[in-house]
């Protein structure tokens, strides 16, 4: 196996292992990683988002996140509200229970991120790793979603 092939499989393995561990950490909250991402994005937004706007910020779901948003609405974590400028359109916002769940998700993610941080020996390694991973996803929709989210902070 050459280094590039190994890198490819290590990225895949890290993604799968990370998703498995995050799924386990979120299980007590009754939410999936994809649902948690929706709630996290909505919680970080200063206004209700259309499904299209939400989809542009998601990594877990490229294209249309309609099915995913329907599950979040059906669970009572988000609600659809009329767009103030165009009553024909709807936007999504967190319900009070969704806001509380997003707060709990943030705590789970903080602990999860602390474990990731501890796995990297120093800030220079973290910076180099992030640079490589950004280059690998730069031309795809997930990379674009990450860049849009970084620009919003």
PDB file of N, CA and C in Angstrom, residues 38-131:
ATOM      1  N   UNK A  38     -28.012  19.173  12.396  1.00  0.00           N
ATOM      2  CA  UNK A  38     -29.104  20.095  12.064  1.00  0.00           C
ATOM      3  C   UNK A  38     -29.395  21.011  13.253  1.00  0.00           C
ATOM      4  N   UNK A  39     -29.522  20.426  14.434  1.00  0.00           N
ATOM      5  CA  UNK A  39     -29.835  21.211  15.625  1.00  0.00           C
ATOM      6  C   UNK A  39     -28.700  22.177  15.964  1.00  0.00           C
ATOM      7  N   UNK A  40     -27.465  21.743  15.790  1.00  0.00           N
ATOM      8  CA  UNK A  40     -26.318  22.598  16.063  1.00  0.00           C
ATOM      9  C   UNK A  40     -26.282  23.784  15.105  1.00  0.00           C
ATOM     10  N   UNK A  41     -26.538  23.530  13.832  1.00  0.00           N
ATOM     11  CA  UNK A  41     -26.544  24.620  12.851  1.00  0.00           C
ATOM     12  C   UNK A  41     -27.686  25.590  13.142  1.00  0.00           C
ATOM     13  N   UNK A  42     -28.867  25.058  13.429  1.00  0.00           N
ATOM     14  CA  UNK A  42     -29.994  25.938  13.757  1.00  0.00           C
ATOM     15  C   UNK A  42     -29.704  26.745  15.027  1.00  0.00           C
ATOM     16  N   UNK A  43     -29.086  26.119  16.011  1.00  0.00           N
ATOM     17  CA  UNK A  43     -28.772  26.815  17.257  1.00  0.00           C
ATOM     18  C   UNK A  43     -27.747  27.924  17.024  1.00  0.00           C
ATOM     19  N   UNK A  44     -26.851  27.727  16.081  1.00  0.00           N
ATOM     20  CA  UNK A  44     -25.821  28.724  15.798  1.00  0.00           C
ATOM     21  C   UNK A  44     -26.269  29.828  14.867  1.00  0.00           C
ATOM     22  N   UNK A  45     -27.464  29.665  14.306  1.00  0.00           N
ATOM     23  CA  UNK A  45     -27.987  30.672  13.393  1.00  0.00           C
ATOM     24  C   UNK A  45     -28.726  31.742  14.191  1.00  0.00           C
ATOM     25  N   UNK A  46     -28.658  32.961  13.727  1.00  0.00           N
ATOM     26  CA  UNK A  46     -29.326  34.058  14.428  1.00  0.00           C
ATOM     27  C   UNK A  46     -30.732  34.302  13.900  1.00  0.00           C
ATOM     28  N   UNK A  47     -31.155  33.504  12.955  1.00  0.00           N
ATOM     29  CA  UNK A  47     -32.489  33.656  12.393  1.00  0.00           C
ATOM     30  C   UNK A  47     -32.954  32.312  11.875  1.00  0.00           C
ATOM     31  N   UNK A  48     -34.248  32.143  11.677  1.00  0.00           N
ATOM     32  CA  UNK A  48     -34.709  30.882  11.076  1.00  0.00           C
ATOM     33  C   UNK A  48     -34.100  30.703   9.676  1.00  0.00           C
ATOM     34  N   UNK A  49     -33.848  29.468   9.303  1.00  0.00           N
ATOM     35  CA  UNK A  49     -33.241  29.155   8.013  1.00  0.00           C
ATOM     36  C   UNK A  49     -34.218  28.413   7.133  1.00  0.00           C
ATOM     37  N   UNK A  50     -34.156  28.655   5.846  1.00  0.00           N
ATOM     38  CA  UNK A  50     -34.908  27.831   4.905  1.00  0.00           C
ATOM     39  C   UNK A  50     -34.210  26.477   4.816  1.00  0.00           C
ATOM     40  N   UNK A  51     -34.904  25.492   4.293  1.00  0.00           N
ATOM     41  CA  UNK A  51     -34.296  24.172   4.122  1.00  0.00           C
ATOM     42  C   UNK A  51     -33.079  24.285   3.205  1.00  0.00           C
ATOM     43  N   UNK A  52     -33.175  25.112   2.188  1.00  0.00           N
ATOM     44  CA  UNK A  52     -32.056  25.298   1.262  1.00  0.00           C
ATOM     45  C   UNK A  52     -30.856  25.926   1.980  1.00  0.00           C
ATOM     46  N   UNK A  53     -31.102  26.962   2.793  1.00  0.00           N
ATOM     47  CA  UNK A  53     -30.015  27.597   3.536  1.00  0.00           C
ATOM     48  C   UNK A  53     -29.385  26.614   4.525  1.00  0.00           C
ATOM     49  N   UNK A  54     -30.229  25.857   5.201  1.00  0.00           N
ATOM     50  CA  UNK A  54     -29.728  24.845   6.127  1.00  0.00           C
ATOM     51  C   UNK A  54     -28.885  23.822   5.387  1.00  0.00           C
ATOM     52  N   UNK A  55     -29.388  23.334   4.266  1.00  0.00           N
ATOM     53  CA  UNK A  55     -28.664  22.337   3.482  1.00  0.00           C
ATOM     54  C   UNK A  55     -27.293  22.813   3.037  1.00  0.00           C
ATOM     55  N   UNK A  56     -27.163  24.111   2.768  1.00  0.00           N
ATOM     56  CA  UNK A  56     -25.875  24.667   2.340  1.00  0.00           C
ATOM     57  C   UNK A  56     -24.843  24.670   3.462  1.00  0.00           C
ATOM     58  N   UNK A  57     -25.300  24.483   4.709  1.00  0.00           N
ATOM     59  CA  UNK A  57     -24.398  24.505   5.861  1.00  0.00           C
ATOM     60  C   UNK A  57     -24.128  23.120   6.449  1.00  0.00           C
ATOM     61  N   UNK A  58     -24.790  22.095   5.920  1.00  0.00           N
ATOM     62  CA  UNK A  58     -24.654  20.747   6.462  1.00  0.00           C
ATOM     63  C   UNK A  58     -23.561  19.958   5.763  1.00  0.00           C
ATOM     64  N   UNK A  59     -22.825  19.201   6.538  1.00  0.00           N
ATOM     65  CA  UNK A  59     -21.826  18.276   6.009  1.00  0.00           C
ATOM     66  C   UNK A  59     -22.439  16.883   5.890  1.00  0.00           C
ATOM     67  N   UNK A  60     -23.334  16.544   6.818  1.00  0.00           N
ATOM     68  CA  UNK A  60     -23.900  15.191   6.883  1.00  0.00           C
ATOM     69  C   UNK A  60     -24.825  14.884   5.720  1.00  0.00           C
ATOM     70  N   UNK A  61     -25.376  15.885   5.089  1.00  0.00           N
ATOM     71  CA  UNK A  61     -26.396  15.681   4.057  1.00  0.00           C
ATOM     72  C   UNK A  61     -26.148  16.670   2.936  1.00  0.00           C
ATOM     73  N   UNK A  62     -25.642  16.185   1.807  1.00  0.00           N
ATOM     74  CA  UNK A  62     -25.462  17.077   0.676  1.00  0.00           C
ATOM     75  C   UNK A  62     -26.730  17.050  -0.161  1.00  0.00           C
ATOM     76  N   UNK A  63     -26.969  18.118  -0.867  1.00  0.00           N
ATOM     77  CA  UNK A  63     -28.200  18.207  -1.643  1.00  0.00           C
ATOM     78  C   UNK A  63     -29.326  18.714  -0.775  1.00  0.00           C
ATOM     79  N   UNK A  64     -30.462  18.054  -0.869  1.00  0.00           N
ATOM     80  CA  UNK A  64     -31.641  18.498  -0.138  1.00  0.00           C
ATOM     81  C   UNK A  64     -31.795  17.739   1.175  1.00  0.00           C
ATOM     82  N   UNK A  65     -31.810  18.443   2.282  1.00  0.00           N
ATOM     83  CA  UNK A  65     -31.967  17.782   3.575  1.00  0.00           C
ATOM     84  C   UNK A  65     -33.429  17.662   4.003  1.00  0.00           C
ATOM     85  N   UNK A  66     -34.344  17.621   3.062  1.00  0.00           N
ATOM     86  CA  UNK A  66     -35.776  17.635   3.386  1.00  0.00           C
ATOM     87  C   UNK A  66     -36.178  16.489   4.310  1.00  0.00           C
ATOM     88  N   UNK A  67     -35.758  15.273   4.010  1.00  0.00           N
ATOM     89  CA  UNK A  67     -36.125  14.133   4.845  1.00  0.00           C
ATOM     90  C   UNK A  67     -35.578  14.306   6.256  1.00  0.00           C
ATOM     91  N   UNK A  68     -34.344  14.738   6.352  1.00  0.00           N
ATOM     92  CA  UNK A  68     -33.715  14.943   7.654  1.00  0.00           C
ATOM     93  C   UNK A  68     -34.440  16.029   8.442  1.00  0.00           C
ATOM     94  N   UNK A  69     -34.780  17.121   7.800  1.00  0.00           N
ATOM     95  CA  UNK A  69     -35.480  18.192   8.518  1.00  0.00           C
ATOM     96  C   UNK A  69     -36.885  17.754   8.918  1.00  0.00           C
ATOM     97  N   UNK A  70     -37.516  16.920   8.111  1.00  0.00           N
ATOM     98  CA  UNK A  70     -38.846  16.404   8.497  1.00  0.00           C
ATOM     99  C   UNK A  70     -38.761  15.592   9.787  1.00  0.00           C
ATOM    100  N   UNK A  71     -37.699  14.803   9.945  1.00  0.00           N
ATOM    101  CA  UNK A  71     -37.570  14.006  11.174  1.00  0.00           C
ATOM    102  C   UNK A  71     -37.334  14.899  12.388  1.00  0.00           C
ATOM    103  N   UNK A  72     -36.594  15.978  12.213  1.00  0.00           N
ATOM    104  CA  UNK A  72     -36.326  16.902  13.313  1.00  0.00           C
ATOM    105  C   UNK A  72     -37.606  17.654  13.695  1.00  0.00           C
ATOM    106  N   UNK A  73     -38.396  18.029  12.696  1.00  0.00           N
ATOM    107  CA  UNK A  73     -39.678  18.704  12.956  1.00  0.00           C
ATOM    108  C   UNK A  73     -40.654  17.722  13.609  1.00  0.00           C
ATOM    109  N   UNK A  74     -40.717  16.497  13.088  1.00  0.00           N
ATOM    110  CA  UNK A  74     -41.635  15.489  13.642  1.00  0.00           C
ATOM    111  C   UNK A  74     -41.304  15.162  15.097  1.00  0.00           C
ATOM    112  N   UNK A  75     -40.031  15.239  15.463  1.00  0.00           N
ATOM    113  CA  UNK A  75     -39.619  14.969  16.845  1.00  0.00           C
ATOM    114  C   UNK A  75     -39.944  16.142  17.770  1.00  0.00           C
ATOM    115  N   UNK A  76     -40.326  17.273  17.190  1.00  0.00           N
ATOM    116  CA  UNK A  76     -40.664  18.438  18.000  1.00  0.00           C
ATOM    117  C   UNK A  76     -39.465  19.290  18.373  1.00  0.00           C
ATOM    118  N   UNK A  77     -38.326  19.080  17.725  1.00  0.00           N
ATOM    119  CA  UNK A  77     -37.113  19.830  18.030  1.00  0.00           C
ATOM    120  C   UNK A  77     -37.002  21.118  17.217  1.00  0.00           C
ATOM    121  N   UNK A  78     -37.717  21.188  16.113  1.00  0.00           N
ATOM    122  CA  UNK A  78     -37.726  22.385  15.272  1.00  0.00           C
ATOM    123  C   UNK A  78     -39.144  22.566  14.763  1.00  0.00           C
ATOM    124  N   UNK A  79     -39.419  23.773  14.324  1.00  0.00           N
ATOM    125  CA  UNK A  79     -40.741  24.051  13.760  1.00  0.00           C
ATOM    126  C   UNK A  79     -40.574  24.876  12.499  1.00  0.00           C
ATOM    127  N   UNK A  80     -41.559  24.754  11.636  1.00  0.00           N
ATOM    128  CA  UNK A  80     -41.579  25.540  10.418  1.00  0.00           C
ATOM    129  C   UNK A  80     -42.374  26.807  10.683  1.00  0.00           C
ATOM    130  N   UNK A  81     -41.807  27.933  10.274  1.00  0.00           N
ATOM    131  CA  UNK A  81     -42.476  29.222  10.445  1.00  0.00           C
ATOM    132  C   UNK A  81     -42.505  29.930   9.093  1.00  0.00           C
ATOM    133  N   UNK A  82     -43.549  30.737   8.854  1.00  0.00           N
ATOM    134  CA  UNK A  82     -43.604  31.465   7.580  1.00  0.00           C
ATOM    135  C   UNK A  82     -42.445  32.455   7.456  1.00  0.00           C
ATOM    136  N   UNK A  83     -41.962  32.584   6.251  1.00  0.00           N
ATOM    137  CA  UNK A  83     -40.941  33.583   5.960  1.00  0.00           C
ATOM    138  C   UNK A  83     -41.582  34.962   6.078  1.00  0.00           C
ATOM    139  N   UNK A  84     -40.919  35.890   6.757  1.00  0.00           N
ATOM    140  CA  UNK A  84     -41.492  37.208   6.969  1.00  0.00           C
ATOM    141  C   UNK A  84     -41.642  37.994   5.671  1.00  0.00           C
ATOM    142  N   UNK A  85     -40.727  37.794   4.737  1.00  0.00           N
ATOM    143  CA  UNK A  85     -40.769  38.537   3.476  1.00  0.00           C
ATOM    144  C   UNK A  85     -41.672  37.881   2.431  1.00  0.00           C
ATOM    145  N   UNK A  86     -41.775  36.557   2.468  1.00  0.00           N
ATOM    146  CA  UNK A  86     -42.564  35.823   1.479  1.00  0.00           C
ATOM    147  C   UNK A  86     -43.328  34.717   2.200  1.00  0.00           C
ATOM    148  N   UNK A  87     -44.574  34.955   2.489  1.00  0.00           N
ATOM    149  CA  UNK A  87     -45.402  34.022   3.250  1.00  0.00           C
ATOM    150  C   UNK A  87     -45.560  32.655   2.616  1.00  0.00           C
ATOM    151  N   UNK A  88     -45.199  32.515   1.330  1.00  0.00           N
ATOM    152  CA  UNK A  88     -45.294  31.206   0.680  1.00  0.00           C
ATOM    153  C   UNK A  88     -44.153  30.294   1.101  1.00  0.00           C
ATOM    154  N   UNK A  89     -43.084  30.880   1.593  1.00  0.00           N
ATOM    155  CA  UNK A  89     -41.911  30.105   2.003  1.00  0.00           C
ATOM    156  C   UNK A  89     -41.961  29.836   3.493  1.00  0.00           C
ATOM    157  N   UNK A  90     -41.314  28.744   3.886  1.00  0.00           N
ATOM    158  CA  UNK A  90     -41.199  28.444   5.320  1.00  0.00           C
ATOM    159  C   UNK A  90     -39.732  28.374   5.705  1.00  0.00           C
ATOM    160  N   UNK A  91     -39.511  28.616   6.968  1.00  0.00           N
ATOM    161  CA  UNK A  91     -38.176  28.564   7.548  1.00  0.00           C
ATOM    162  C   UNK A  91     -38.222  27.659   8.766  1.00  0.00           C
ATOM    163  N   UNK A  92     -37.066  27.203   9.181  1.00  0.00           N
ATOM    164  CA  UNK A  92     -36.963  26.322  10.346  1.00  0.00           C
ATOM    165  C   UNK A  92     -36.317  27.071  11.498  1.00  0.00           C
ATOM    166  N   UNK A  93     -36.861  26.846  12.693  1.00  0.00           N
ATOM    167  CA  UNK A  93     -36.236  27.368  13.903  1.00  0.00           C
ATOM    168  C   UNK A  93     -36.416  26.337  15.002  1.00  0.00           C
ATOM    169  N   UNK A  94     -35.538  26.401  15.969  1.00  0.00           N
ATOM    170  CA  UNK A  94     -35.617  25.470  17.094  1.00  0.00           C
ATOM    171  C   UNK A  94     -36.823  25.768  17.968  1.00  0.00           C
ATOM    172  N   UNK A  95     -37.420  24.711  18.487  1.00  0.00           N
ATOM    173  CA  UNK A  95     -38.434  24.852  19.525  1.00  0.00           C
ATOM    174  C   UNK A  95     -37.687  24.953  20.860  1.00  0.00           C
ATOM    175  N   UNK A  96     -38.373  25.275  21.951  1.00  0.00           N
ATOM    176  CA  UNK A  96     -37.683  25.276  23.245  1.00  0.00           C
ATOM    177  C   UNK A  96     -37.042  23.924  23.569  1.00  0.00           C
ATOM    178  N   UNK A  97     -37.725  22.817  23.264  1.00  0.00           N
ATOM    179  CA  UNK A  97     -37.114  21.503  23.531  1.00  0.00           C
ATOM    180  C   UNK A  97     -35.929  21.259  22.607  1.00  0.00           C
ATOM    181  N   UNK A  98     -35.994  21.763  21.386  1.00  0.00           N
ATOM    182  CA  UNK A  98     -34.870  21.646  20.465  1.00  0.00           C
ATOM    183  C   UNK A  98     -33.675  22.474  20.917  1.00  0.00           C
ATOM    184  N   UNK A  99     -33.942  23.655  21.472  1.00  0.00           N
ATOM    185  CA  UNK A  99     -32.861  24.500  21.980  1.00  0.00           C
ATOM    186  C   UNK A  99     -32.183  23.832  23.175  1.00  0.00           C
ATOM    187  N   UNK A 100     -32.970  23.205  24.040  1.00  0.00           N
ATOM    188  CA  UNK A 100     -32.399  22.491  25.185  1.00  0.00           C
ATOM    189  C   UNK A 100     -31.576  21.292  24.707  1.00  0.00           C
ATOM    190  N   UNK A 101     -32.105  20.560  23.731  1.00  0.00           N
ATOM    191  CA  UNK A 101     -31.364  19.421  23.193  1.00  0.00           C
ATOM    192  C   UNK A 101     -30.069  19.903  22.534  1.00  0.00           C
ATOM    193  N   UNK A 102     -30.112  21.020  21.809  1.00  0.00           N
ATOM    194  CA  UNK A 102     -28.903  21.573  21.183  1.00  0.00           C
ATOM    195  C   UNK A 102     -27.870  21.928  22.248  1.00  0.00           C
ATOM    196  N   UNK A 103     -28.309  22.424  23.394  1.00  0.00           N
ATOM    197  CA  UNK A 103     -27.392  22.735  24.489  1.00  0.00           C
ATOM    198  C   UNK A 103     -26.726  21.452  25.001  1.00  0.00           C
ATOM    199  N   UNK A 104     -27.496  20.385  25.145  1.00  0.00           N
ATOM    200  CA  UNK A 104     -26.947  19.108  25.590  1.00  0.00           C
ATOM    201  C   UNK A 104     -25.999  18.518  24.545  1.00  0.00           C
ATOM    202  N   UNK A 105     -26.352  18.672  23.277  1.00  0.00           N
ATOM    203  CA  UNK A 105     -25.477  18.205  22.190  1.00  0.00           C
ATOM    204  C   UNK A 105     -24.149  18.946  22.249  1.00  0.00           C
ATOM    205  N   UNK A 106     -24.190  20.251  22.504  1.00  0.00           N
ATOM    206  CA  UNK A 106     -22.961  21.040  22.587  1.00  0.00           C
ATOM    207  C   UNK A 106     -22.056  20.505  23.688  1.00  0.00           C
ATOM    208  N   UNK A 107     -22.631  20.056  24.795  1.00  0.00           N
ATOM    209  CA  UNK A 107     -21.827  19.478  25.878  1.00  0.00           C
ATOM    210  C   UNK A 107     -21.191  18.154  25.443  1.00  0.00           C
ATOM    211  N   UNK A 108     -21.958  17.310  24.770  1.00  0.00           N
ATOM    212  CA  UNK A 108     -21.428  16.040  24.267  1.00  0.00           C
ATOM    213  C   UNK A 108     -20.312  16.312  23.261  1.00  0.00           C
ATOM    214  N   UNK A 109     -20.542  17.259  22.366  1.00  0.00           N
ATOM    215  CA  UNK A 109     -19.537  17.579  21.353  1.00  0.00           C
ATOM    216  C   UNK A 109     -18.276  18.172  21.978  1.00  0.00           C
ATOM    217  N   UNK A 110     -18.426  18.980  23.024  1.00  0.00           N
ATOM    218  CA  UNK A 110     -17.249  19.552  23.684  1.00  0.00           C
ATOM    219  C   UNK A 110     -16.369  18.438  24.253  1.00  0.00           C
ATOM    220  N   UNK A 111     -16.983  17.450  24.874  1.00  0.00           N
ATOM    221  CA  UNK A 111     -16.219  16.318  25.408  1.00  0.00           C
ATOM    222  C   UNK A 111     -15.590  15.508  24.272  1.00  0.00           C
ATOM    223  N   UNK A 112     -16.346  15.314  23.204  1.00  0.00           N
ATOM    224  CA  UNK A 112     -15.854  14.579  22.037  1.00  0.00           C
ATOM    225  C   UNK A 112     -14.655  15.313  21.431  1.00  0.00           C
ATOM    226  N   UNK A 113     -14.761  16.629  21.288  1.00  0.00           N
ATOM    227  CA  UNK A 113     -13.676  17.425  20.715  1.00  0.00           C
ATOM    228  C   UNK A 113     -12.454  17.432  21.624  1.00  0.00           C
ATOM    229  N   UNK A 114     -12.662  17.393  22.924  1.00  0.00           N
ATOM    230  CA  UNK A 114     -11.532  17.323  23.860  1.00  0.00           C
ATOM    231  C   UNK A 114     -10.734  16.034  23.652  1.00  0.00           C
ATOM    232  N   UNK A 115     -11.450  14.927  23.403  1.00  0.00           N
ATOM    233  CA  UNK A 115     -10.742  13.659  23.137  1.00  0.00           C
ATOM    234  C   UNK A 115      -9.955  13.751  21.824  1.00  0.00           C
ATOM    235  N   UNK A 116     -10.536  14.390  20.809  1.00  0.00           N
ATOM    236  CA  UNK A 116      -9.826  14.558  19.537  1.00  0.00           C
ATOM    237  C   UNK A 116      -8.585  15.432  19.734  1.00  0.00           C
ATOM    238  N   UNK A 117      -8.761  16.520  20.478  1.00  0.00           N
ATOM    239  CA  UNK A 117      -7.656  17.438  20.754  1.00  0.00           C
ATOM    240  C   UNK A 117      -6.517  16.703  21.470  1.00  0.00           C
ATOM    241  N   UNK A 118      -6.868  15.843  22.402  1.00  0.00           N
ATOM    242  CA  UNK A 118      -5.862  15.104  23.165  1.00  0.00           C
ATOM    243  C   UNK A 118      -5.104  14.110  22.288  1.00  0.00           C
ATOM    244  N   UNK A 119      -5.720  13.666  21.196  1.00  0.00           N
ATOM    245  CA  UNK A 119      -5.067  12.700  20.310  1.00  0.00           C
ATOM    246  C   UNK A 119      -3.991  13.351  19.440  1.00  0.00           C
ATOM    247  N   UNK A 120      -4.039  14.670  19.316  1.00  0.00           N
ATOM    248  CA  UNK A 120      -3.045  15.374  18.505  1.00  0.00           C
ATOM    249  C   UNK A 120      -1.938  15.895  19.410  1.00  0.00           C
ATOM    250  N   UNK A 121      -0.685  15.618  19.063  1.00  0.00           N
ATOM    251  CA  UNK A 121       0.415  15.943  19.979  1.00  0.00           C
ATOM    252  C   UNK A 121       0.630  17.438  20.216  1.00  0.00           C
ATOM    253  N   UNK A 122       0.303  18.282  19.221  1.00  0.00           N
ATOM    254  CA  UNK A 122       0.530  19.714  19.403  1.00  0.00           C
ATOM    255  C   UNK A 122      -0.295  20.506  18.389  1.00  0.00           C
ATOM    256  N   UNK A 123      -0.304  21.827  18.560  1.00  0.00           N
ATOM    257  CA  UNK A 123      -1.092  22.693  17.677  1.00  0.00           C
ATOM    258  C   UNK A 123      -0.576  22.657  16.244  1.00  0.00           C
ATOM    259  N   UNK A 124       0.726  22.505  16.071  1.00  0.00           N
ATOM    260  CA  UNK A 124       1.290  22.460  14.721  1.00  0.00           C
ATOM    261  C   UNK A 124       0.782  21.232  13.963  1.00  0.00           C
ATOM    262  N   UNK A 125       0.720  20.101  14.633  1.00  0.00           N
ATOM    263  CA  UNK A 125       0.186  18.884  14.007  1.00  0.00           C
ATOM    264  C   UNK A 125      -1.287  19.074  13.657  1.00  0.00           C
ATOM    265  N   UNK A 126      -2.055  19.662  14.563  1.00  0.00           N
ATOM    266  CA  UNK A 126      -3.480  19.918  14.296  1.00  0.00           C
ATOM    267  C   UNK A 126      -3.617  20.825  13.084  1.00  0.00           C
ATOM    268  N   UNK A 127      -2.825  21.891  13.038  1.00  0.00           N
ATOM    269  CA  UNK A 127      -2.891  22.834  11.911  1.00  0.00           C
ATOM    270  C   UNK A 127      -2.542  22.136  10.593  1.00  0.00           C
ATOM    271  N   UNK A 128      -1.488  21.336  10.598  1.00  0.00           N
ATOM    272  CA  UNK A 128      -1.079  20.611   9.386  1.00  0.00           C
ATOM    273  C   UNK A 128      -2.153  19.634   8.942  1.00  0.00           C
ATOM    274  N   UNK A 129      -2.740  18.924   9.893  1.00  0.00           N
ATOM    275  CA  UNK A 129      -3.790  17.957   9.579  1.00  0.00           C
ATOM    276  C   UNK A 129      -4.998  18.661   8.973  1.00  0.00           C
ATOM    277  N   UNK A 130      -5.408  19.764   9.572  1.00  0.00           N
ATOM    278  CA  UNK A 130      -6.545  20.528   9.057  1.00  0.00           C
ATOM    279  C   UNK A 130      -6.249  21.036   7.651  1.00  0.00           C
ATOM    280  N   UNK A 131      -5.040  21.507   7.409  1.00  0.00           N
ATOM    281  CA  UNK A 131      -4.661  22.004   6.084  1.00  0.00           C
ATOM    282  C   UNK A 131      -4.787  20.903   5.038  1.00  0.00           C
TER     283      UNK A 131
END
